[in-house]
Amino acid sequence: MNVVDILVQTAERLPEKTAIVFKDQKISYGQVKDLVFKAANGLRASGIGENMHVGLMMTNRPEYVISYFAILAVGAAVVPINPMFKERELVYALNDSESTALIYESHFSNVVINAKEGFITTRTLLAFSGETTPNCEWNKLLDHQPLESFIQRKAEDTAQIIYTSGTTGRPKGAMITHGNVLWMTKTVTDIQETSEKDKVVVVLPLFHAYAKLICLLCPFYKGATSYIEERFIPDSVLELIDREKITFFPGVPTMFTMFVHSPKLKEYDYSSLRIFGSGGASIPVEIIERIKKEIGVEILEGYGQTESTVMITCQPLHGEKVVGSVGVPVPGLELRLVTADDQDVPTGEVGEIIFRGQNAMKGYYNKPDATAETIRDGWVYTGDLGYQDESGNLFIVDRKKDMIIRGGYNVYPREIEEVLYAHPNIIECAVIGEVNDIFGEEIVAYVVTKGEVKEEELSTYCKQSMANYKVPRVFKFIDELPKTTTGKISKVPLRQNDTKRNVK
């Protein structure tokens, strides 16, 4: 067993089929396999082998894919590194994961050079300087003969150590096993009915768990074609969907918000699309409805987290989708909603989401206490709050830590955000709680608008749709909301008041 099986089996079945399209370059499955096995032999010659951990710090490009599979082929585990990391963050991830080596794009050389004095275990640095630079360390890997066979692993062996976003402290490395990845890949392709006829846009950053499995491993498992894009440019993606007859676009809510506000939205033909997939955060109902109206495609929304490999629930591909829900548990997975003392809550009532199944991580690397806190009796505690209807559809209410308690009332920011998103002049919004001497916490809404909107107008608007205690007392008009590299709105800087300089 090895995640590399996904590539090898498809390359043997469809060697001439195009696996990757990147700019003007097309690479077949047979070519990808050959490059992977050459790079793997080069890694082995560099001293990288079984049970080692290798950092991978690259933007979206074919070399990321080749490096990912090559690391796994020699029996090592991949440690995906966010390419936007600065020196301190890079040092932490490599040292915490005890990575032996780092493969990186030369664009980030300054960060790596400035950080390397802090590396404890990372001794081998392999830089990729571009396809036309044959003497760069990464390209030298390809000078080797292909590896004769890849290393077999056990289901419980770690395939990748993926760091959480660190919203509740220092980031933790979730150990995802070969068994986790292979089971999740097969399960998701079955849900989405992926086939070799599919054409998938890869614009989500490949270092992220969601992108790697949905945009890379699932298409490779079935022999589909992945169109790798370096960055998300809304109008360019819309044009690509039309020109290449794309069948599947996986994104995050911010991307769909940008689609509906694009002046070129109605210029293209989207009839080839089978699926718009959304994950990473809950998508506002208003955006779902506008996408369906303007493009004619339903968004298949799912829910998961790093600790779940990728997915916990998903809406059905066929049949009725309950708007506002993130679907039902994926087949083979158990899900519960519990109180603070681990009692199951009745249908329709809010509880913490916990799950167990073959997608559950092995634990956090070198963090037994954090692992014991998150995994209890085989159940993974997500820290997310939600409720289920009688049909089992899950509705995300909020992160447990994001819930606002104002004057003794529990207030869920997402409910307020849904109301604000329905306002015709609001593009994006984020609601947080700020410390208040009288009420404990006060509700503050950060909003990005088009045209002039006054605070009194928004307050009146909210009062028409929700109880008075839920209405934000403060509205802060901002040019742009802070986001993670996956495009997900980040509330951490808002809480830290890092965006004050942008407030209008």
Short mmCIF file of C-alpha atoms in Angstrom, two decimals, residues 17-494:
data_model
loop_
_atom_site.label_atom_id
_atom_site.label_comp_id
_atom_site.label_asym_id
_atom_site.label_seq_id
_atom_site.Cartn_x
_atom_site.Cartn_y
_atom_site.Cartn_z
CA LYS A 17 -3.98 10.35 -21.31
CA THR A 18 -3.26 13.96 -20.35
CA ALA A 19 -2.87 14.18 -16.57
CA ILE A 20 -1.80 17.81 -16.19
CA VAL A 21 -2.27 20.98 -18.20
CA PHE A 22 -0.12 23.88 -16.99
CA LYS A 23 0.07 27.01 -19.12
CA ASP A 24 0.93 25.63 -22.59
CA GLN A 25 2.34 22.38 -21.23
CA LYS A 26 0.56 19.02 -21.34
CA ILE A 27 1.91 16.05 -19.38
CA SER A 28 0.54 12.53 -19.79
CA TYR A 29 0.08 10.04 -16.95
CA GLY A 30 2.93 7.96 -18.32
CA GLN A 31 5.20 11.00 -18.34
CA VAL A 32 4.21 11.98 -14.80
CA LYS A 33 5.03 8.49 -13.55
CA ASP A 34 8.43 8.52 -15.29
CA LEU A 35 9.30 11.93 -13.82
CA VAL A 36 8.15 10.86 -10.36
CA PHE A 37 10.26 7.72 -10.37
CA LYS A 38 13.34 9.62 -11.61
CA ALA A 39 12.88 12.27 -8.91
CA ALA A 40 12.35 9.52 -6.32
CA ASN A 41 15.66 7.89 -7.23
CA GLY A 42 17.29 11.31 -7.01
CA LEU A 43 15.83 11.80 -3.54
CA ARG A 44 17.13 8.42 -2.46
CA ALA A 45 20.60 9.34 -3.78
CA SER A 46 20.33 12.49 -1.63
CA GLY A 47 19.85 10.34 1.45
CA ILE A 48 16.08 10.61 1.76
CA GLY A 49 14.28 7.39 2.56
CA GLU A 50 11.77 5.53 4.70
CA ASN A 51 10.11 7.20 7.68
CA MET A 52 11.78 10.54 7.05
CA HIS A 53 9.78 13.77 6.79
CA VAL A 54 10.28 16.15 3.86
CA GLY A 55 8.97 19.70 3.67
CA LEU A 56 7.46 20.78 0.36
CA MET A 57 7.20 24.52 -0.23
CA MET A 58 5.98 25.24 -3.76
CA THR A 59 3.23 27.09 -5.55
CA ASN A 60 0.80 25.31 -7.89
CA ARG A 61 2.86 23.76 -10.68
CA PRO A 62 3.67 20.28 -12.09
CA GLU A 63 6.85 20.10 -10.00
CA TYR A 64 4.71 20.15 -6.86
CA VAL A 65 2.85 17.05 -8.07
CA ILE A 66 6.06 15.26 -9.04
CA SER A 67 7.75 16.11 -5.73
CA TYR A 68 4.71 15.00 -3.71
CA PHE A 69 4.56 11.53 -5.26
CA ALA A 70 8.37 11.16 -5.31
CA ILE A 71 8.62 11.78 -1.56
CA LEU A 72 5.96 9.13 -0.92
CA ALA A 73 7.61 6.70 -3.36
CA VAL A 74 10.79 6.50 -1.24
CA GLY A 75 8.72 5.80 1.87
CA ALA A 76 8.99 9.30 3.36
CA ALA A 77 6.13 11.53 4.53
CA VAL A 78 5.27 14.89 2.99
CA VAL A 79 5.10 18.02 5.13
CA PRO A 80 3.25 20.60 2.98
CA ILE A 81 4.49 24.12 3.73
CA ASN A 82 2.43 27.22 3.03
CA PRO A 83 4.58 29.14 0.49
CA MET A 84 3.52 32.40 2.12
CA PHE A 85 5.24 31.44 5.38
CA LYS A 86 7.87 33.79 6.73
CA GLU A 87 11.10 32.68 8.42
CA ARG A 88 9.62 32.12 11.89
CA GLU A 89 6.72 30.03 10.57
CA LEU A 90 8.96 27.94 8.31
CA VAL A 91 11.40 27.21 11.12
CA TYR A 92 8.55 26.15 13.39
CA ALA A 93 6.96 23.77 10.84
CA LEU A 94 10.23 22.07 9.87
CA ASN A 95 11.52 21.75 13.43
CA ASP A 96 8.19 20.65 14.88
CA SER A 97 7.82 17.96 12.19
CA GLU A 98 11.50 16.99 12.46
CA SER A 99 11.83 17.27 8.70
CA THR A 100 15.06 15.95 7.21
CA ALA A 101 14.83 17.90 3.96
CA LEU A 102 13.04 20.77 2.26
CA ILE A 103 12.07 20.99 -1.40
CA TYR A 104 11.27 24.57 -2.27
CA GLU A 105 10.75 27.01 -5.11
CA SER A 106 13.66 29.43 -5.56
CA HIS A 107 11.17 32.30 -5.42
CA PHE A 108 11.24 31.72 -1.65
CA SER A 109 15.04 31.47 -1.38
CA ASN A 110 15.39 34.56 0.78
CA VAL A 111 13.00 33.15 3.36
CA VAL A 112 14.78 29.77 3.35
CA ILE A 113 18.27 31.28 3.54
CA ASN A 114 17.30 33.58 6.39
CA ALA A 115 15.59 30.74 8.23
CA LYS A 116 18.09 27.92 7.82
CA GLU A 117 20.22 28.85 10.83
CA GLY A 118 17.20 27.93 12.92
CA PHE A 119 16.72 24.50 11.33
CA ILE A 120 17.42 21.68 13.77
CA THR A 121 16.95 18.53 11.67
CA THR A 122 16.66 19.93 8.12
CA ARG A 123 20.00 19.46 6.38
CA THR A 124 19.07 18.81 2.74
CA LEU A 125 17.73 21.78 0.73
CA LEU A 126 16.56 21.20 -2.84
CA ALA A 127 15.56 24.32 -4.77
CA PHE A 128 13.59 24.44 -8.00
CA SER A 129 14.71 27.39 -10.14
CA GLY A 130 12.60 26.84 -13.26
CA GLU A 131 12.24 24.42 -16.15
CA THR A 132 14.99 26.18 -18.14
CA THR A 133 17.55 25.93 -15.33
CA PRO A 134 18.92 22.38 -15.73
CA ASN A 135 21.60 22.75 -13.04
CA CYS A 136 19.24 23.61 -10.18
CA GLU A 137 19.11 21.08 -7.36
CA TRP A 138 15.59 19.90 -8.16
CA ASN A 139 16.23 19.32 -11.87
CA LYS A 140 19.32 17.27 -11.00
CA LEU A 141 16.98 14.76 -9.38
CA LEU A 142 15.66 13.96 -12.85
CA ASP A 143 19.16 12.98 -14.08
CA HIS A 144 18.74 9.64 -12.34
CA GLN A 145 17.31 6.45 -13.77
CA PRO A 146 13.71 5.80 -12.69
CA LEU A 147 13.25 4.03 -9.37
CA GLU A 148 12.55 0.36 -10.06
CA SER A 149 9.75 0.12 -7.50
CA PHE A 150 8.28 2.32 -4.81
CA ILE A 151 8.34 1.51 -1.10
CA GLN A 152 5.29 -0.29 0.26
CA ARG A 153 3.73 1.16 3.40
CA LYS A 154 1.19 0.02 5.97
CA ALA A 155 -2.26 1.58 6.22
CA GLU A 156 -1.33 3.20 9.55
CA ASP A 157 1.95 4.70 8.26
CA THR A 158 2.02 8.48 7.97
CA ALA A 159 1.76 9.82 4.41
CA GLN A 160 1.60 13.52 5.22
CA ILE A 161 1.83 15.83 8.21
CA ILE A 162 -0.47 18.77 7.56
CA TYR A 163 -0.39 21.75 9.86
CA THR A 164 -3.60 23.23 11.16
CA SER A 165 -4.22 26.95 10.78
CA GLY A 166 -3.25 27.57 14.38
CA THR A 167 -6.34 29.60 15.29
CA THR A 168 -6.33 28.09 18.79
CA GLY A 169 -2.59 28.32 19.50
CA ARG A 170 0.55 27.09 17.77
CA PRO A 171 -0.19 25.05 14.63
CA LYS A 172 -0.32 21.30 15.13
CA GLY A 173 0.81 18.71 12.59
CA ALA A 174 -2.05 16.32 11.83
CA MET A 175 -0.68 12.91 10.85
CA ILE A 176 -2.68 11.63 7.87
CA THR A 177 -1.98 8.02 6.96
CA HIS A 178 -1.79 6.18 3.65
CA GLY A 179 -4.95 4.37 4.67
CA ASN A 180 -6.69 7.69 5.37
CA VAL A 181 -5.78 9.13 1.97
CA LEU A 182 -6.61 6.05 -0.10
CA TRP A 183 -9.97 5.52 1.63
CA MET A 184 -10.90 9.20 1.37
CA THR A 185 -9.89 9.37 -2.32
CA LYS A 186 -12.06 6.41 -3.26
CA THR A 187 -14.98 7.66 -1.15
CA VAL A 188 -14.94 11.17 -2.64
CA THR A 189 -14.64 9.94 -6.23
CA ASP A 190 -17.65 7.70 -5.65
CA ILE A 191 -19.65 10.61 -4.19
CA GLN A 192 -18.72 12.95 -7.03
CA GLU A 193 -18.84 10.25 -9.73
CA THR A 194 -15.44 11.33 -11.01
CA SER A 195 -14.41 9.77 -14.33
CA GLU A 196 -11.59 10.00 -16.86
CA LYS A 197 -13.79 12.39 -18.85
CA ASP A 198 -13.59 15.05 -16.15
CA LYS A 199 -11.58 18.24 -16.48
CA VAL A 200 -10.79 19.79 -13.12
CA VAL A 201 -9.49 23.28 -12.35
CA VAL A 202 -6.72 23.30 -9.72
CA VAL A 203 -6.60 26.86 -8.43
CA LEU A 204 -6.75 26.11 -4.72
CA PRO A 205 -3.19 25.93 -3.27
CA LEU A 206 -1.91 22.37 -3.41
CA PHE A 207 -0.27 22.58 0.01
CA HIS A 208 -3.81 22.55 1.44
CA ALA A 209 -5.41 19.19 2.26
CA TYR A 210 -8.67 20.03 0.46
CA ALA A 211 -6.92 20.98 -2.79
CA LYS A 212 -4.52 18.06 -2.76
CA LEU A 213 -7.19 15.40 -2.45
CA ILE A 214 -10.10 16.94 -4.37
CA CYS A 215 -8.10 18.58 -7.17
CA LEU A 216 -5.21 16.15 -7.55
CA LEU A 217 -5.64 12.69 -6.04
CA CYS A 218 -9.30 12.19 -7.00
CA PRO A 219 -8.76 13.16 -10.68
CA PHE A 220 -5.58 11.03 -10.82
CA TYR A 221 -7.40 8.05 -9.31
CA LYS A 222 -9.89 8.02 -12.18
CA GLY A 223 -7.67 9.35 -14.97
CA ALA A 224 -9.21 12.81 -15.30
CA THR A 225 -7.26 15.90 -16.40
CA SER A 226 -6.17 18.57 -13.93
CA TYR A 227 -5.74 22.14 -15.17
CA ILE A 228 -3.24 23.69 -12.76
CA GLU A 229 -3.47 27.45 -12.28
CA GLU A 230 -0.85 29.44 -10.35
CA ARG A 231 -3.37 31.82 -8.79
CA PHE A 232 -7.07 32.62 -8.69
CA ILE A 233 -8.11 35.34 -11.14
CA PRO A 234 -11.92 35.21 -11.35
CA ASP A 235 -12.36 36.34 -14.95
CA SER A 236 -9.53 34.09 -16.17
CA VAL A 237 -11.10 31.06 -14.48
CA LEU A 238 -14.51 31.81 -15.96
CA GLU A 239 -12.93 32.07 -19.40
CA LEU A 240 -11.03 28.80 -18.82
CA ILE A 241 -14.25 26.98 -17.92
CA ASP A 242 -15.75 28.06 -21.24
CA ARG A 243 -12.65 27.51 -23.43
CA GLU A 244 -11.60 24.10 -22.09
CA LYS A 245 -15.09 22.80 -21.29
CA ILE A 246 -14.25 22.28 -17.63
CA THR A 247 -16.53 19.85 -15.80
CA PHE A 248 -15.55 20.46 -12.17
CA PHE A 249 -14.46 23.56 -10.28
CA PRO A 250 -13.63 23.09 -6.57
CA GLY A 251 -13.38 26.38 -4.71
CA VAL A 252 -13.98 28.19 -1.45
CA PRO A 253 -16.84 30.62 -0.66
CA THR A 254 -14.79 33.74 -1.40
CA MET A 255 -14.19 32.55 -4.96
CA PHE A 256 -17.89 32.13 -5.65
CA THR A 257 -18.56 35.54 -4.13
CA MET A 258 -16.05 37.00 -6.58
CA PHE A 259 -17.69 35.14 -9.47
CA VAL A 260 -21.12 36.65 -8.82
CA HIS A 261 -19.62 40.14 -8.64
CA SER A 262 -17.60 39.74 -11.86
CA PRO A 263 -18.74 42.05 -14.68
CA LYS A 264 -17.84 39.27 -17.16
CA LEU A 265 -19.97 36.61 -15.52
CA LYS A 266 -22.55 36.51 -18.31
CA GLU A 267 -20.03 36.49 -21.16
CA TYR A 268 -19.18 32.78 -21.02
CA ASP A 269 -20.80 29.38 -21.52
CA TYR A 270 -20.83 27.11 -18.46
CA SER A 271 -22.84 24.23 -19.91
CA SER A 272 -19.90 21.79 -19.55
CA LEU A 273 -19.86 22.10 -15.75
CA ARG A 274 -21.02 19.09 -13.74
CA ILE A 275 -20.07 20.36 -10.31
CA PHE A 276 -19.19 23.48 -8.44
CA GLY A 277 -17.67 22.21 -5.19
CA SER A 278 -17.27 24.36 -2.11
CA GLY A 279 -15.40 23.66 1.11
CA GLY A 280 -13.12 25.29 3.65
CA ALA A 281 -15.91 27.36 5.21
CA SER A 282 -19.68 27.65 5.12
CA ILE A 283 -20.92 29.46 2.02
CA PRO A 284 -23.67 32.07 2.39
CA VAL A 285 -27.07 30.94 1.11
CA GLU A 286 -27.35 34.16 -0.89
CA ILE A 287 -24.22 33.25 -2.89
CA ILE A 288 -25.48 29.71 -3.54
CA GLU A 289 -28.74 31.04 -4.93
CA ARG A 290 -27.03 33.67 -7.10
CA ILE A 291 -24.61 31.11 -8.57
CA LYS A 292 -27.50 28.84 -9.49
CA LYS A 293 -29.40 31.75 -11.04
CA GLU A 294 -26.50 33.33 -12.95
CA ILE A 295 -24.53 30.23 -13.99
CA GLY A 296 -27.12 27.48 -13.77
CA VAL A 297 -24.97 25.17 -11.66
CA GLU A 298 -25.69 23.99 -8.12
CA ILE A 299 -22.90 24.18 -5.59
CA LEU A 300 -22.07 20.84 -3.99
CA GLU A 301 -21.16 21.90 -0.48
CA GLY A 302 -19.18 19.77 1.91
CA TYR A 303 -17.69 20.01 5.36
CA GLY A 304 -14.46 18.71 6.79
CA GLN A 305 -11.23 19.67 8.49
CA THR A 306 -7.55 18.79 8.39
CA GLU A 307 -8.07 16.12 11.05
CA SER A 308 -10.67 14.37 8.87
CA THR A 309 -8.25 13.97 5.92
CA VAL A 310 -10.66 16.18 3.95
CA MET A 311 -14.37 15.46 4.23
CA ILE A 312 -16.91 14.63 6.93
CA THR A 313 -20.20 15.44 5.19
CA CYS A 314 -21.24 16.25 1.64
CA GLN A 315 -24.40 17.15 -0.21
CA PRO A 316 -25.70 14.53 -2.67
CA LEU A 317 -24.69 14.86 -6.31
CA HIS A 318 -28.19 13.85 -7.38
CA GLY A 319 -31.48 14.61 -5.73
CA GLU A 320 -32.54 17.48 -3.54
CA LYS A 321 -29.91 19.56 -1.79
CA VAL A 322 -31.01 21.26 1.39
CA VAL A 323 -29.78 24.83 0.95
CA GLY A 324 -27.84 26.01 3.96
CA SER A 325 -26.75 22.52 5.01
CA VAL A 326 -23.41 20.86 4.26
CA GLY A 327 -25.05 17.54 3.50
CA VAL A 328 -25.03 14.18 5.23
CA PRO A 329 -22.11 12.13 6.61
CA VAL A 330 -20.03 10.45 3.91
CA PRO A 331 -20.65 6.69 3.62
CA GLY A 332 -18.79 4.66 6.23
CA LEU A 333 -18.39 7.52 8.69
CA GLU A 334 -20.17 7.97 12.03
CA LEU A 335 -21.20 11.44 13.22
CA ARG A 336 -22.66 12.70 16.49
CA LEU A 337 -23.61 16.03 18.01
CA VAL A 338 -22.88 16.25 21.72
CA THR A 339 -23.12 18.55 24.71
CA ALA A 340 -20.14 19.68 26.80
CA ASP A 341 -20.55 16.54 28.93
CA ASP A 342 -20.70 14.23 25.87
CA GLN A 343 -24.45 13.66 25.82
CA ASP A 344 -26.09 13.37 22.41
CA VAL A 345 -28.33 16.33 21.63
CA PRO A 346 -31.86 15.90 20.22
CA THR A 347 -32.53 16.43 16.50
CA GLY A 348 -32.54 20.12 15.68
CA GLU A 349 -30.52 21.19 18.71
CA VAL A 350 -26.97 22.55 18.59
CA GLY A 351 -24.04 20.45 19.75
CA GLU A 352 -20.35 19.93 19.07
CA ILE A 353 -19.69 17.85 15.95
CA ILE A 354 -17.67 14.68 16.56
CA PHE A 355 -16.92 11.85 14.13
CA ARG A 356 -15.07 8.59 13.69
CA GLY A 357 -14.14 6.55 10.65
CA GLN A 358 -11.32 5.59 8.30
CA ASN A 359 -10.68 9.25 7.53
CA ALA A 360 -9.76 10.16 11.12
CA MET A 361 -6.16 11.32 11.54
CA LYS A 362 -3.67 9.24 13.51
CA GLY A 363 -3.01 12.16 15.85
CA TYR A 364 -0.89 15.30 16.13
CA TYR A 365 2.83 14.75 15.61
CA ASN A 366 4.75 14.73 18.90
CA LYS A 367 1.77 16.21 20.75
CA PRO A 368 0.21 13.44 22.87
CA ASP A 369 -1.72 15.81 25.11
CA ALA A 370 -3.35 17.67 22.20
CA THR A 371 -4.09 14.31 20.54
CA ALA A 372 -5.75 12.99 23.71
CA GLU A 373 -7.84 16.14 23.96
CA THR A 374 -9.04 15.88 20.36
CA ILE A 375 -9.43 12.10 19.97
CA ARG A 376 -11.43 10.48 22.77
CA ASP A 377 -12.53 6.84 22.64
CA GLY A 378 -11.96 6.88 18.89
CA TRP A 379 -14.09 9.98 18.31
CA VAL A 380 -12.53 13.14 16.85
CA TYR A 381 -13.85 16.33 18.48
CA THR A 382 -14.00 19.02 15.79
CA GLY A 383 -14.62 22.12 17.90
CA ASP A 384 -17.41 23.02 15.46
CA LEU A 385 -21.03 23.54 16.42
CA GLY A 386 -23.97 22.35 14.34
CA TYR A 387 -27.32 20.61 14.27
CA GLN A 388 -29.00 17.96 12.12
CA ASP A 389 -32.49 17.81 10.70
CA GLU A 390 -34.62 14.65 10.66
CA SER A 391 -33.01 13.55 7.37
CA GLY A 392 -29.51 13.76 8.79
CA ASN A 393 -28.51 16.96 6.97
CA LEU A 394 -25.88 18.83 8.96
CA PHE A 395 -26.06 22.59 9.45
CA ILE A 396 -22.90 24.35 10.64
CA VAL A 397 -23.69 26.99 13.23
CA ASP A 398 -20.17 28.19 14.00
CA ARG A 399 -16.82 27.37 15.44
CA LYS A 400 -17.20 26.63 19.13
CA LYS A 401 -14.60 29.29 19.86
CA ASP A 402 -16.35 31.84 17.60
CA MET A 403 -19.64 31.78 19.48
CA ILE A 404 -20.40 35.15 21.08
CA ILE A 405 -22.04 35.32 24.51
CA ARG A 406 -23.72 38.71 24.83
CA GLY A 407 -25.54 39.40 28.07
CA GLY A 408 -26.00 35.68 28.67
CA TYR A 409 -27.36 35.00 25.17
CA ASN A 410 -25.52 32.68 22.78
CA VAL A 411 -25.03 34.42 19.43
CA TYR A 412 -23.70 32.60 16.36
CA PRO A 413 -21.83 34.91 13.95
CA ARG A 414 -22.76 32.87 10.91
CA GLU A 415 -26.47 33.58 11.41
CA ILE A 416 -25.79 37.32 11.36
CA GLU A 417 -23.46 36.98 8.38
CA GLU A 418 -26.16 35.17 6.40
CA VAL A 419 -28.50 38.13 6.96
CA LEU A 420 -25.84 40.66 5.97
CA TYR A 421 -24.89 38.76 2.81
CA ALA A 422 -28.47 39.12 1.60
CA HIS A 423 -28.10 42.92 1.62
CA PRO A 424 -27.70 44.07 -2.02
CA ASN A 425 -24.74 46.36 -1.27
CA ILE A 426 -22.66 44.03 0.87
CA ILE A 427 -19.89 42.08 -0.86
CA GLU A 428 -18.33 40.37 2.15
CA CYS A 429 -18.70 40.43 5.92
CA ALA A 430 -17.34 38.91 9.09
CA VAL A 431 -18.86 39.08 12.57
CA ILE A 432 -16.81 38.79 15.75
CA GLY A 433 -17.23 39.40 19.47
CA GLU A 434 -15.28 42.08 21.29
CA VAL A 435 -14.84 42.30 25.07
CA ASN A 436 -17.43 44.55 26.70
CA ASP A 437 -17.57 45.58 30.36
CA ILE A 438 -21.38 45.50 30.52
CA PHE A 439 -22.45 42.60 28.29
CA GLY A 440 -19.31 40.47 28.44
CA GLU A 441 -19.02 40.59 24.65
CA GLU A 442 -20.35 43.00 22.06
CA ILE A 443 -21.20 42.08 18.47
CA VAL A 444 -19.05 43.78 15.80
CA ALA A 445 -19.59 43.37 12.06
CA TYR A 446 -16.83 44.10 9.54
CA VAL A 447 -18.33 44.73 6.09
CA VAL A 448 -17.05 45.29 2.56
CA THR A 449 -19.60 47.25 0.54
CA LYS A 450 -20.21 48.49 -2.95
CA GLY A 451 -21.46 52.02 -2.92
CA GLU A 452 -22.19 54.00 0.22
CA VAL A 453 -23.97 52.21 3.04
CA LYS A 454 -24.58 53.77 6.44
CA GLU A 455 -24.39 52.05 9.81
CA GLU A 456 -27.96 53.03 10.70
CA GLU A 457 -29.24 51.42 7.51
CA LEU A 458 -27.53 48.11 8.29
CA SER A 459 -28.74 48.15 11.88
CA THR A 460 -32.33 48.67 10.75
CA TYR A 461 -31.92 46.01 8.10
CA CYS A 462 -30.71 43.44 10.65
CA LYS A 463 -33.50 44.23 13.10
CA GLN A 464 -36.01 43.19 10.44
CA SER A 465 -34.59 39.65 10.34
CA MET A 466 -33.37 38.78 13.83
CA ALA A 467 -33.87 39.30 17.52
CA ASN A 468 -32.51 42.57 18.83
CA TYR A 469 -29.82 40.93 20.98
CA LYS A 470 -28.25 39.44 17.82
CA VAL A 471 -28.00 42.75 15.94
CA PRO A 472 -24.42 44.11 15.71
CA ARG A 473 -23.94 47.24 17.80
CA VAL A 474 -20.86 48.23 15.81
CA PHE A 475 -20.33 48.16 12.04
CA LYS A 476 -16.82 48.68 10.69
CA PHE A 477 -16.54 49.45 7.00
CA ILE A 478 -13.38 47.96 5.56
CA ASP A 479 -11.77 47.89 2.11
CA GLU A 480 -10.91 44.20 2.22
CA LEU A 481 -11.29 41.36 4.71
CA PRO A 482 -8.15 39.46 5.70
CA LYS A 483 -7.94 35.98 4.17
CA THR A 484 -5.92 32.82 4.42
CA THR A 485 -3.97 31.56 1.41
CA THR A 486 -6.93 29.37 0.47
CA GLY A 487 -9.16 32.44 0.25
CA LYS A 488 -11.00 31.71 3.48
CA ILE A 489 -11.91 34.80 5.53
CA SER A 490 -9.67 34.97 8.61
CA LYS A 491 -11.14 36.52 11.75
CA VAL A 492 -7.90 36.34 13.73
CA PRO A 493 -6.51 39.68 12.45
CA LEU A 494 -9.90 41.29 13.07
#
